[in-house]
Amino acid sequence: MKKIQMVDLISQYEKIKPEVKTAIDDILDNAQFINGPDVKSFQSELEAYLGVKHVIPCANGTDALQISMMALGLKPGDEVITPSYTYIATTEVIGLLRLKPVFVDCEKDTFNISPEAIEKAITPNTKAIVPVHLYGQSCDMEAIMEIAKKHSLYVIEDNAQAIGSDYTFSNGETVKTGGIGDIGCTSFFPSKNLGCYGDGGAICTNNDELAVKLQMVANHGQSKRYYHDMVGCNSRLDTIQAAVLRIKLRKLNDYIDSRRKAADFYDASFGKLAHIHTPHRADNTKHVFHQYTLQLDDVINRDGLVEYLASKNIPAMIYYPVPAHRQKMFAELDTECGDLTNTDWLTSRVFSLPMHTELDEEQLNYICNAVKSYLEL
Ligand SMILES: *Cc1c(COP(=O)(O)O)cnc(C)c1O
């Protein structure tokens, strides 16, 4: 059996190796490392894939979030509603810009931010909501967009884990995640569903004015060469990464299918077991399974299970053991917390199994049998 990994980038690379090598060789031959033609091409190909008017590539997903908040003109003290149950980057940039993170709870079944909790947290200082499509499944965007409209709030979607996912509104319209709010942010970190071979990120929007601002902020606040209208940053996707992403974007839907097949296998295997809960799939969104995350009842020792799996050479991870509102980084900052019962409960009860595009049936069987045998111990 092939060695089981959380993410198997080497086996995936084997299948696209000649294409990738040719693309990278071309760039080396032409030395167009920054803003080469592949960056522009990837930009338009991603716009077409996501069905959005503008994509602004940048250096990573964290920058994408920061640039978005800067382009929206958010000012120190402005309140930004965000889940506490997320990867740290989402909330960190809020703190970095000295905005005020307002941490609200998630739903226990989908792990995603609760629209009711958002509504409760709104004050006259609230400026934006940052929903995170956690583990690859869209948040309840219809409810969130309604709240945002009612209170004139910006919506920045953190789509780092869910590129390729979509959401179907009650009028039947289906929109890809990232293209629903004012701005969508994504990451091309290697292990993400669309990952490059280094760091990368992108911002998307359907708003022409905002697109100009986002581009300016990402490029030293520059309006034309050597004229800088505002303080920005330097955040670019380099040409080699863009070339890799062009190749992988063409395969993204197949990659998503492979992930969903692995998830189906896990679901079928664990669905009927006591004390373990498979990920809930909301029926108005396509889950793209960045992670396959299970919940365990109190009677199961989670750390014991993770250790047992490790002893069988099966990696399992806790995403995330410490929610944002309990991180030391926020201790000195001005923050606000709603009721975070689900967040606190989940951080003590979830674990994630290997999830990637290259899992074969032999590996999946081996993983499922190991989990089952621990539960029966
Ligand atoms: C990965 C990730 C990011 C940050 O992306 P980087 O490219 O690593 O900066 C932000 N938000 C979420 C939810 C992520 O999973």
GROMACS .gro file of C-alpha atoms in nm, residues 269-270 272-277 294-297 299-301 305 308 351 368-377:
model
   28
  269SER     CA    1  -1.813   0.347   0.617
  270PHE     CA    2  -1.889   0.565   0.922
  272LYS     CA    3  -2.407   0.401   1.075
  273LEU     CA    4  -2.158   0.393   1.360
  274ALA     CA    5  -2.245   0.520   1.706
  275HIS     CA    6  -2.057   0.814   1.862
  276ILE     CA    7  -1.906   0.943   1.539
  277HIS     CA    8  -2.069   1.202   1.314
  294LEU     CA    9  -1.570   1.420   1.187
  295GLN     CA   10  -1.720   1.493   1.529
  296LEU     CA   11  -1.684   1.250   1.817
  297ASP     CA   12  -1.918   1.213   2.113
  299VAL     CA   13  -1.751   0.894   2.525
  300ILE     CA   14  -1.471   0.864   2.268
  301ASN     CA   15  -1.122   0.976   2.362
  305LEU     CA   16  -0.797   0.786   1.856
  308TYR     CA   17  -0.400   0.499   1.770
  351PHE     CA   18  -1.069   1.545   1.393
  368CYS     CA   19  -1.183   0.313   0.783
  369ASN     CA   20  -1.101  -0.023   0.937
  370ALA     CA   21  -0.854   0.138   1.174
  371VAL     CA   22  -1.108   0.398   1.292
  372LYS     CA   23  -1.373   0.127   1.338
  373SER     CA   24  -1.144  -0.099   1.533
  374TYR     CA   25  -1.059   0.186   1.772
  375LEU     CA   26  -1.428   0.263   1.827
  376GLU     CA   27  -1.489  -0.104   1.909
  377LEU     CA   28  -1.200  -0.126   2.156
   0.00000   0.00000   0.00000
